[in-house]
Amino acid sequence: MLGSRTSRRRLTTALAGVGLLVTGAALQVTTTATPAHAATTHRVLFDDGHAEEAGNADWIVSTSKPDPLSQDSSPSAETDWTGALSSWGVALQKTGSYSLKTATSALTYGGSATTDLSNFDTLVLPEPNTLFTTAEKTAIMTFVKNGGGLFMISDHTGADRNSDGEDAVEILNDLMTNNSVDSTDPFGFSIDTLDVSSGYPAAISDSTDPVLHGSFGTVTKSLIADGTTATLKPADNSAVKGLVYRSGYSGNTGAFFATSTFGSGRVAFWGDSSPIDDGTGQSGNTLYDGWNDTGATNAALALNATAWLAGTGSTGGGGGGGGTTCTAAQLLGNNGFESGSTTWSASSGVITNSSSQSARSGSYYAWLDGYGTATTDTLSQAVTIPAACTTAALSFYLHIDTAETSTSTAYDTLKVQVLNSSGTVLGTLATYSNLNAASGYTQRSFSLASYAGQTVTLKFTGAEGSTLQTSFVVDDTALNVS
């Protein structure tokens, strides 16, 4: 319990141990990668490395990959590029404000490939039909957390176009719930295992929403032709918002199109691939022209959403992926430690649910030192603070109890520091010691606004002397930017 003065036992839960192994890779990507950052054009990457052309699907903007401009450098009609998504691609290209590429191999973030996610503002996943690898999921989630836009397009459950046992519903849910960055419902929704045969889902009434009312037009309805919906969970992410709903549904159920945020990035979900199908593509595919369906406004929805994901509500210049705009968000992953060591790097036993101390909320917390022997414990997480954000407030709750009796000597200390990706200390925010011992938790807050535009590591280092324990207990961390 809080206030305990007995020496702790070194305990390592299975969850903490496994999470730490996974976290190492995630943090390595975060600290070495360049955050998504737009210049004057919005850079969009369409994925074609996960069976997007399997079966009758042809979810590509052009057969020329990675650069559709190699097929036609100045397309004026959608038939100038070949693919069922060519209408989407050509419409963006004709604005002069977008640069499009197609990825045909594994998705990476922080690498040297021309299609590495660090080179783009938005990633489009048009009904993927193979599971993303562990490394790919880390790359995608880190990309979004650091300011990228993610457009996830599903299809109905059972739409396994390559017969590998996985469909888009399972694949996208796996991305959101089984990754090393944040698996605690990071976007605030899950995709329903449904096959809704037909309908024209209607848009909500919100004249201020840039996806529904953008420079590409006003959205009134979409099309569902064997598709699915999503269940929203605003308690997990208050930013989640349903924009288009299946007939008879509203609120947290039946969302056919939804948006959300994660870290400093943005997310969009669409429950069917039929709306993005323009009816033309490679020979032999059976396609349907949902893009131009007269009962819907699918083109406006796709294009406005692309603009929003890139960081702007218009087709003009500006920031994408957190470049010149700042999305208000909380950036730390697993900020209450309830997923064990996921997202954090920590000394053995630091992240725990031991009953010898008490979490401020939930079950898990971070407990540094408390052994009564010479010990150094660390806890750290790397995070990118978007350059456009003028406010970056770090906060955490700290409880300190000690067996030391001195009222003047700091025998045991906890340093809170900011480091760069090379491990160099950029600044020490505070140093606490046995002299700060008190019952209960106290919130501590610091401004990190001076680190905007940088990827930094937040690090807690507890150093304990050879006798008499001091426990530094941390819970409910946050890094709020705006």
Coordinates of C-alpha atoms in Angstrom, one line a residue:
M1 CA 0.0 0.0 0.0
L2 CA 1.0 3.6 -0.2
G3 CA 3.4 4.6 2.5
S4 CA 5.0 1.2 2.9
R5 CA 8.5 1.4 4.4
T6 CA 9.4 -2.3 3.9
S7 CA 12.0 -3.3 1.3
R8 CA 10.3 -4.5 -1.9
R9 CA 10.9 -7.9 -3.5
R10 CA 12.1 -7.9 -7.1
L11 CA 9.2 -9.3 -9.0
T12 CA 8.9 -9.6 -12.8
T13 CA 5.5 -10.5 -14.2
A14 CA 5.2 -12.5 -17.3
L15 CA 3.4 -9.7 -18.9
A16 CA 6.1 -7.2 -18.1
G17 CA 8.8 -9.5 -19.4
V18 CA 7.2 -10.2 -22.7
G19 CA 6.1 -6.6 -23.2
L20 CA 9.7 -5.4 -22.7
L21 CA 11.1 -7.7 -25.3
V22 CA 8.6 -6.4 -27.8
T23 CA 9.0 -2.8 -26.8
G24 CA 12.7 -2.8 -27.7
A25 CA 11.9 -3.0 -31.4
A26 CA 9.2 -0.5 -31.2
L27 CA 11.4 2.1 -29.5
Q28 CA 14.2 1.5 -31.9
V29 CA 11.9 2.4 -34.8
T30 CA 10.6 5.5 -32.9
T31 CA 13.9 6.9 -32.0
T32 CA 15.6 6.5 -35.3
A33 CA 12.8 7.3 -37.7
T34 CA 12.1 10.7 -39.2
P35 CA 8.6 11.9 -38.4
A36 CA 6.1 12.4 -41.2
H37 CA 6.4 16.0 -42.4
A38 CA 4.9 17.6 -45.5
A39 CA 6.4 20.3 -47.6
T40 CA 4.2 22.0 -50.3
T41 CA 2.6 18.8 -51.5
H42 CA 0.7 16.1 -49.7
R43 CA 2.4 12.8 -50.1
V44 CA 0.1 9.8 -50.2
L45 CA 1.2 6.1 -50.3
F46 CA -1.3 3.5 -51.5
D47 CA -0.5 0.0 -50.3
D48 CA -0.4 -2.9 -52.8
G49 CA 1.8 -5.3 -50.9
H50 CA -1.0 -7.2 -49.1
A51 CA -3.0 -8.9 -51.9
E52 CA -4.9 -5.8 -52.9
E53 CA -5.2 -7.2 -56.4
A54 CA -6.3 -10.7 -55.3
G55 CA -9.5 -12.2 -56.8
N56 CA -11.6 -9.6 -58.6
A57 CA -10.1 -6.7 -56.6
D58 CA -7.9 -4.2 -58.4
W59 CA -7.3 -1.7 -55.6
I60 CA -4.4 0.3 -57.3
V61 CA -4.3 3.8 -58.7
S62 CA -2.1 2.6 -61.6
T63 CA -0.3 -0.5 -62.9
S64 CA 2.9 1.7 -62.9
K65 CA 4.5 1.2 -59.5
P66 CA 5.7 2.8 -57.4
D67 CA 5.2 5.9 -59.5
P68 CA 1.9 6.2 -61.4
L69 CA 3.3 9.2 -63.3
S70 CA 5.4 6.7 -65.3
Q71 CA 2.2 5.5 -67.0
D72 CA 1.0 9.0 -67.7
S73 CA 2.7 12.1 -66.3
S74 CA -0.2 14.4 -66.8
P75 CA -3.5 12.4 -66.5
S76 CA -6.7 14.2 -67.5
A77 CA -9.1 11.2 -67.3
E78 CA -9.2 8.3 -65.0
T79 CA -8.5 5.9 -67.9
D80 CA -5.1 7.5 -68.3
W81 CA -4.1 5.4 -65.3
T82 CA -5.1 1.7 -65.1
G83 CA -6.6 0.5 -61.9
A84 CA -9.9 0.4 -60.0
L85 CA -8.7 3.3 -57.9
S86 CA -7.5 5.4 -60.8
S87 CA -10.4 7.9 -60.5
W88 CA -9.2 8.6 -56.9
G89 CA -5.6 8.9 -57.9
V90 CA -6.2 11.1 -61.0
A91 CA -8.5 13.4 -59.1
L92 CA -5.7 14.0 -56.5
Q93 CA -3.0 14.3 -59.2
K94 CA -5.0 16.9 -61.1
T95 CA -5.0 19.3 -58.1
G96 CA -1.3 19.7 -58.3
S97 CA -1.1 19.4 -54.5
Y98 CA -0.5 15.7 -54.2
S99 CA 2.3 13.3 -54.8
L100 CA 1.2 9.7 -55.1
K101 CA 3.2 6.4 -54.8
T102 CA 2.4 2.7 -54.5
A103 CA 4.1 0.3 -52.1
T104 CA 4.5 -3.2 -53.3
S105 CA 6.8 -4.6 -50.6
A106 CA 6.8 -4.6 -46.7
L107 CA 5.9 -1.4 -45.1
T108 CA 8.7 0.3 -43.1
Y109 CA 9.2 3.4 -41.1
G110 CA 12.5 5.1 -40.6
G111 CA 14.3 3.2 -43.4
S112 CA 15.9 4.2 -46.7
A113 CA 13.4 2.9 -49.2
T114 CA 11.6 5.4 -51.4
T115 CA 8.3 4.0 -50.2
D116 CA 9.3 4.2 -46.5
L117 CA 6.5 5.7 -44.5
S118 CA 8.7 8.5 -43.2
N119 CA 8.5 10.0 -46.7
F120 CA 4.7 10.3 -46.7
D121 CA 1.9 12.1 -45.0
T122 CA -0.9 9.5 -45.5
L123 CA -1.0 5.8 -45.9
V124 CA -4.0 4.2 -47.7
L125 CA -4.8 0.5 -46.9
P126 CA -7.4 -0.4 -49.5
E127 CA -8.8 -3.7 -48.3
P128 CA -5.6 -5.6 -47.4
N129 CA -5.9 -9.4 -47.7
T130 CA -2.8 -10.6 -45.9
L131 CA -1.9 -10.0 -42.3
F132 CA 0.7 -7.3 -41.6
T133 CA 3.9 -8.6 -40.0
T134 CA 4.9 -7.5 -36.5
A135 CA 7.5 -5.1 -37.9
E136 CA 4.9 -3.7 -40.3
K137 CA 2.4 -3.1 -37.5
T138 CA 5.0 -1.3 -35.5
A139 CA 5.9 0.8 -38.5
I140 CA 2.3 1.7 -39.3
M141 CA 1.3 2.6 -35.7
T142 CA 4.5 4.6 -35.1
F143 CA 3.9 6.5 -38.4
V144 CA 0.4 7.5 -37.2
K145 CA 1.5 8.3 -33.7
N146 CA 4.2 10.6 -35.0
G147 CA 1.8 12.5 -37.2
G148 CA 0.9 10.4 -40.2
G149 CA -2.6 9.9 -41.6
L150 CA -4.0 6.3 -41.9
F151 CA -6.9 5.5 -44.3
M152 CA -8.3 2.0 -43.5
I153 CA -10.8 0.6 -46.0
S154 CA -12.4 -2.7 -45.1
D155 CA -14.9 -5.1 -46.8
H156 CA -17.4 -7.5 -45.4
T157 CA -16.5 -10.4 -43.1
G158 CA -15.6 -13.4 -45.2
A159 CA -14.2 -11.4 -48.1
D160 CA -11.0 -13.6 -48.2
R161 CA -10.0 -12.8 -51.8
N162 CA -6.8 -14.9 -51.7
S163 CA -8.1 -17.8 -49.6
D164 CA -5.4 -17.5 -46.9
G165 CA -7.9 -17.6 -44.0
E166 CA -7.8 -13.8 -43.4
D167 CA -10.1 -11.0 -44.6
A168 CA -9.8 -7.2 -44.2
V169 CA -12.0 -7.2 -41.1
E170 CA -9.6 -9.5 -39.3
I171 CA -6.5 -7.9 -40.7
L172 CA -7.4 -4.4 -39.7
N173 CA -8.6 -5.4 -36.3
D174 CA -5.4 -7.3 -35.8
L175 CA -3.4 -4.1 -36.6
M176 CA -5.3 -2.2 -33.9
T177 CA -5.3 -4.8 -31.2
N178 CA -2.0 -6.8 -31.7
N179 CA 0.8 -4.4 -32.1
S180 CA 3.8 -3.3 -30.0
V181 CA 3.0 0.4 -30.0
D182 CA -0.5 0.5 -28.4
S183 CA -3.0 -2.3 -28.4
T184 CA -5.4 -0.7 -25.9
D185 CA -8.0 0.3 -28.5
P186 CA -5.8 3.2 -29.7
F187 CA -8.3 4.5 -32.3
G188 CA -11.4 4.0 -30.2
F189 CA -13.3 1.6 -32.5
S190 CA -13.4 -2.0 -33.7
I191 CA -14.6 -3.3 -37.0
D192 CA -17.8 -5.4 -36.9
T193 CA -17.8 -9.0 -38.3
L194 CA -20.8 -8.3 -40.6
D195 CA -21.8 -8.7 -44.2
V196 CA -24.3 -5.9 -44.9
S197 CA -25.7 -6.6 -48.4
S198 CA -26.8 -3.2 -49.6
G199 CA -27.7 0.3 -48.6
Y200 CA -26.9 4.0 -48.8
P201 CA -25.6 5.0 -45.4
A202 CA -26.3 8.7 -44.6
A203 CA -23.9 11.4 -43.4
I204 CA -24.6 13.1 -40.1
S205 CA -25.5 16.7 -40.0
D206 CA -22.3 18.6 -39.1
S207 CA -21.5 21.6 -41.3
T208 CA -18.2 22.1 -39.6
D209 CA -16.7 18.7 -40.3
P210 CA -13.9 19.0 -43.0
V211 CA -14.5 15.4 -44.2
L212 CA -18.2 15.9 -44.8
H213 CA -17.9 19.5 -46.1
G214 CA -14.5 19.9 -47.8
S215 CA -13.1 21.5 -50.9
F216 CA -14.0 18.4 -53.0
G217 CA -17.7 18.7 -52.2
T218 CA -20.4 17.9 -49.7
V219 CA -21.0 14.4 -48.5
T220 CA -24.6 13.3 -48.1
K221 CA -24.5 9.5 -48.6
S222 CA -22.2 6.6 -49.3
L223 CA -22.7 3.2 -50.8
I224 CA -22.6 -0.2 -49.1
A225 CA -22.6 -3.3 -51.3
D226 CA -21.6 -6.2 -49.1
G227 CA -19.6 -4.3 -46.5
T228 CA -19.4 -3.8 -42.7
T229 CA -19.6 -1.2 -40.0
A230 CA -17.6 -0.2 -36.9
T231 CA -18.5 0.0 -33.2
L232 CA -17.2 3.2 -31.6
K233 CA -15.7 3.3 -28.1
P234 CA -15.3 6.9 -27.1
A235 CA -14.4 5.9 -23.6
D236 CA -11.1 4.5 -25.1
N237 CA -10.5 7.5 -27.4
S238 CA -12.7 10.5 -27.1
A239 CA -11.7 11.7 -30.6
V240 CA -13.5 8.9 -32.4
K241 CA -16.4 10.2 -34.5
G242 CA -18.9 8.5 -36.7
L243 CA -19.6 10.5 -39.9
V244 CA -21.7 8.1 -42.0
Y245 CA -24.2 5.6 -40.5
R246 CA -26.0 2.5 -41.7
S247 CA -29.7 3.1 -41.9
G248 CA -31.3 2.8 -38.5
Y249 CA -28.1 3.3 -36.6
S250 CA -26.4 6.2 -34.8
G251 CA -24.1 6.9 -31.9
N252 CA -21.6 4.1 -31.2
T253 CA -23.1 1.4 -33.4
G254 CA -23.4 1.1 -37.2
A255 CA -20.8 3.6 -38.2
F256 CA -19.9 3.1 -41.9
F257 CA -17.4 5.8 -42.0
A258 CA -15.5 7.1 -38.9
T259 CA -12.6 9.3 -38.0
S260 CA -10.2 9.4 -35.0
T261 CA -6.8 10.5 -33.9
F262 CA -3.8 8.7 -32.4
G263 CA -0.8 10.5 -31.0
S264 CA -0.4 13.5 -33.4
G265 CA -1.8 11.6 -36.4
R266 CA -5.2 11.0 -37.9
V267 CA -7.3 7.9 -38.8
A268 CA -10.2 7.3 -41.1
F269 CA -12.2 4.1 -41.5
W270 CA -14.6 3.0 -44.4
G271 CA -16.6 -0.2 -44.2
D272 CA -16.6 -1.2 -47.8
S273 CA -14.3 -1.1 -50.8
S274 CA -17.2 -0.8 -53.3
P275 CA -17.4 3.1 -52.9
I276 CA -13.8 3.5 -54.0
D277 CA -14.2 1.2 -57.1
D278 CA -14.4 3.2 -60.3
G279 CA -15.5 0.3 -62.4
T280 CA -12.4 0.2 -64.6
G281 CA -9.1 -1.7 -64.1
Q282 CA -7.0 -4.5 -65.5
S283 CA -8.5 -6.9 -68.0
G284 CA -10.3 -9.9 -66.4
N285 CA -11.5 -8.2 -63.2
T286 CA -15.2 -7.9 -62.4
L287 CA -15.6 -4.4 -61.1
Y288 CA -18.4 -2.1 -60.0
D289 CA -18.5 1.7 -60.4
G290 CA -19.3 2.8 -56.9
W291 CA -17.2 5.9 -57.3
N292 CA -19.7 7.5 -59.6
D293 CA -22.9 5.9 -58.1
T294 CA -25.5 8.6 -58.5
G295 CA -27.2 7.6 -55.2
A296 CA -24.1 8.5 -53.2
T297 CA -21.3 11.1 -52.9
N298 CA -18.4 8.6 -52.6
A299 CA -15.8 10.7 -54.5
A300 CA -16.2 13.7 -52.2
L301 CA -16.0 11.4 -49.2
A302 CA -12.7 9.8 -50.3
L303 CA -11.1 13.0 -51.5
N304 CA -12.1 15.1 -48.5
A305 CA -10.9 12.4 -46.2
T306 CA -7.6 12.2 -48.0
A307 CA -7.1 15.9 -47.6
W308 CA -8.0 15.8 -43.9
L309 CA -5.7 12.9 -43.2
A310 CA -2.8 14.8 -44.9
G311 CA -3.4 17.5 -42.4
T312 CA -5.5 20.0 -44.3
G313 CA -9.2 20.5 -45.1
S314 CA -8.4 21.9 -48.5
T315 CA -6.4 21.0 -51.6
G316 CA -4.0 23.9 -51.2
G317 CA -0.5 23.8 -49.6
G318 CA 0.0 23.2 -45.9
G319 CA 1.0 20.6 -43.5
G320 CA 0.3 17.0 -43.7
G321 CA 1.0 14.4 -41.0
G322 CA 1.6 17.0 -38.4
G323 CA 3.7 19.3 -40.5
T324 CA 2.2 22.8 -40.2
T325 CA -0.9 21.8 -38.3
C326 CA -1.2 20.5 -34.8
T327 CA -3.9 18.0 -33.7
A328 CA -4.6 18.2 -30.0
A329 CA -3.7 14.8 -28.6
Q330 CA -2.1 12.8 -25.8
L331 CA 1.1 11.3 -27.2
L332 CA 2.3 8.7 -24.7
G333 CA 1.5 5.1 -25.4
N334 CA 0.3 2.8 -22.6
N335 CA 0.3 5.9 -20.4
G336 CA -1.3 4.2 -17.4
F337 CA 0.9 1.1 -17.7
E338 CA -2.2 -1.2 -17.9
S339 CA -0.6 -3.1 -20.8
G340 CA 2.5 -3.9 -18.9
S341 CA 5.8 -2.9 -20.5
T342 CA 4.2 -2.3 -23.9
T343 CA 5.6 1.0 -25.4
W344 CA 7.9 1.5 -22.4
S345 CA 11.5 0.4 -21.9
A346 CA 12.1 -0.4 -18.2
S347 CA 14.3 -2.2 -15.8
S348 CA 13.2 -5.7 -14.8
G349 CA 10.2 -5.5 -12.4
V350 CA 9.7 -1.7 -12.7
I351 CA 6.3 -2.0 -14.4
T352 CA 4.2 -4.1 -12.0
N353 CA 0.9 -4.8 -10.4
S354 CA 2.4 -5.9 -7.1
S355 CA 0.1 -5.4 -4.1
S356 CA 3.1 -4.0 -2.1
Q357 CA 2.3 -0.6 -3.6
S358 CA -0.9 0.8 -5.0
A359 CA -1.6 2.1 -8.5
R360 CA -3.2 5.5 -8.6
S361 CA -5.7 4.0 -11.1
G362 CA -6.1 0.6 -12.7
S363 CA -3.8 -2.2 -11.6
Y364 CA -0.4 -1.5 -13.0
Y365 CA 2.1 1.3 -12.2
A366 CA 5.9 1.9 -12.4
W367 CA 7.9 1.3 -9.2
L368 CA 11.5 2.4 -9.3
D369 CA 13.9 1.3 -6.5
G370 CA 12.7 0.4 -3.1
Y371 CA 15.1 -2.5 -2.5
G372 CA 17.3 -1.0 0.3
T373 CA 20.4 -1.9 -1.7
A374 CA 22.5 0.0 -4.3
T375 CA 20.1 -0.1 -7.3
T376 CA 19.5 1.9 -10.4
D377 CA 16.2 1.5 -12.2
T378 CA 15.1 3.2 -15.4
L379 CA 11.8 3.8 -17.2
S380 CA 11.7 5.5 -20.7
Q381 CA 9.6 6.1 -23.8
A382 CA 10.5 7.8 -27.0
V383 CA 8.0 10.3 -28.5
T384 CA 7.8 12.7 -31.4
I385 CA 6.5 16.2 -30.5
P386 CA 5.0 17.7 -33.7
A387 CA 6.7 20.9 -34.8
A388 CA 3.4 22.8 -35.2
C389 CA 2.3 22.2 -31.6
T390 CA 2.9 25.2 -29.4
T391 CA 1.9 23.5 -26.2
A392 CA 3.4 20.2 -25.0
A393 CA 2.6 19.4 -21.4
L394 CA 4.2 16.4 -19.7
S395 CA 2.5 15.3 -16.5
F396 CA 2.7 12.2 -14.2
Y397 CA 1.6 11.3 -10.7
L398 CA 4.4 10.5 -8.3
H399 CA 4.4 8.8 -4.9
I400 CA 7.6 8.6 -2.7
D401 CA 8.0 6.6 0.4
T402 CA 11.2 6.0 2.3
A403 CA 12.9 4.3 5.2
E404 CA 15.5 7.1 5.3
T405 CA 15.3 9.3 8.4
S406 CA 17.5 12.2 7.3
T407 CA 15.8 15.6 6.8
S408 CA 18.7 17.1 5.0
T409 CA 20.6 14.5 2.9
A410 CA 19.3 13.1 -0.4
Y411 CA 20.5 9.6 -0.3
D412 CA 18.2 8.2 -3.0
T413 CA 17.2 10.2 -6.1
L414 CA 14.8 10.1 -9.1
K415 CA 15.8 12.2 -12.1
V416 CA 13.3 13.0 -14.9
Q417 CA 15.1 13.9 -18.1
V418 CA 14.8 14.5 -21.8
L419 CA 17.2 12.7 -24.1
N420 CA 17.8 12.8 -27.8
S421 CA 17.9 9.7 -30.0
S422 CA 21.7 9.3 -29.3
G423 CA 21.1 9.1 -25.6
T424 CA 22.5 12.6 -24.9
V425 CA 20.7 14.4 -22.0
L426 CA 19.0 17.5 -23.4
G427 CA 17.6 18.6 -20.1
T428 CA 16.8 17.5 -16.6
L429 CA 13.2 18.4 -15.7
A430 CA 13.4 17.6 -12.0
T431 CA 15.2 15.6 -9.4
Y432 CA 13.3 14.1 -6.5
S433 CA 14.7 12.3 -3.4
N434 CA 13.9 10.7 -0.1
L435 CA 13.4 14.2 1.2
N436 CA 10.3 14.5 -0.9
A437 CA 8.6 11.5 0.6
A438 CA 4.9 11.9 1.4
S439 CA 1.7 9.9 1.5
G440 CA -0.4 9.6 -1.6
Y441 CA 0.3 10.6 -5.2
T442 CA 1.2 14.2 -6.3
Q443 CA 0.9 15.3 -9.9
R444 CA 4.0 16.8 -11.4
S445 CA 3.9 18.9 -14.7
F446 CA 6.4 20.3 -17.1
S447 CA 6.4 22.0 -20.4
L448 CA 8.2 20.3 -23.3
A449 CA 7.2 22.9 -25.9
S450 CA 10.9 23.7 -26.5
Y451 CA 11.3 20.2 -28.0
A452 CA 8.6 20.6 -30.7
G453 CA 9.7 19.1 -33.9
Q454 CA 12.0 16.6 -32.2
T455 CA 11.9 12.9 -31.4
V456 CA 13.0 12.7 -27.8
T457 CA 13.1 10.1 -25.0
L458 CA 11.5 10.8 -21.7
K459 CA 13.5 9.0 -19.0
F460 CA 13.0 8.4 -15.3
T461 CA 16.2 7.2 -13.5
G462 CA 16.0 6.1 -9.9
A463 CA 19.3 5.7 -8.0
E464 CA 19.2 4.1 -4.5
G465 CA 22.0 3.9 -2.0
S466 CA 23.3 0.8 -0.2
T467 CA 20.9 0.9 2.8
L468 CA 17.4 1.9 3.7
Q469 CA 14.9 1.8 0.8
T470 CA 13.2 4.7 -1.1
S471 CA 10.4 3.8 -3.5
F472 CA 9.6 6.1 -6.4
V473 CA 6.2 5.1 -7.8
V474 CA 4.9 6.6 -11.0
D475 CA 1.4 6.3 -12.6
D476 CA -1.0 8.0 -15.1
T477 CA 1.6 9.7 -17.3
A478 CA 0.5 12.1 -20.1
L479 CA 2.0 14.3 -22.8
N480 CA -0.7 16.5 -24.1
V481 CA 0.0 18.7 -27.2
S482 CA -2.0 21.4 -28.9

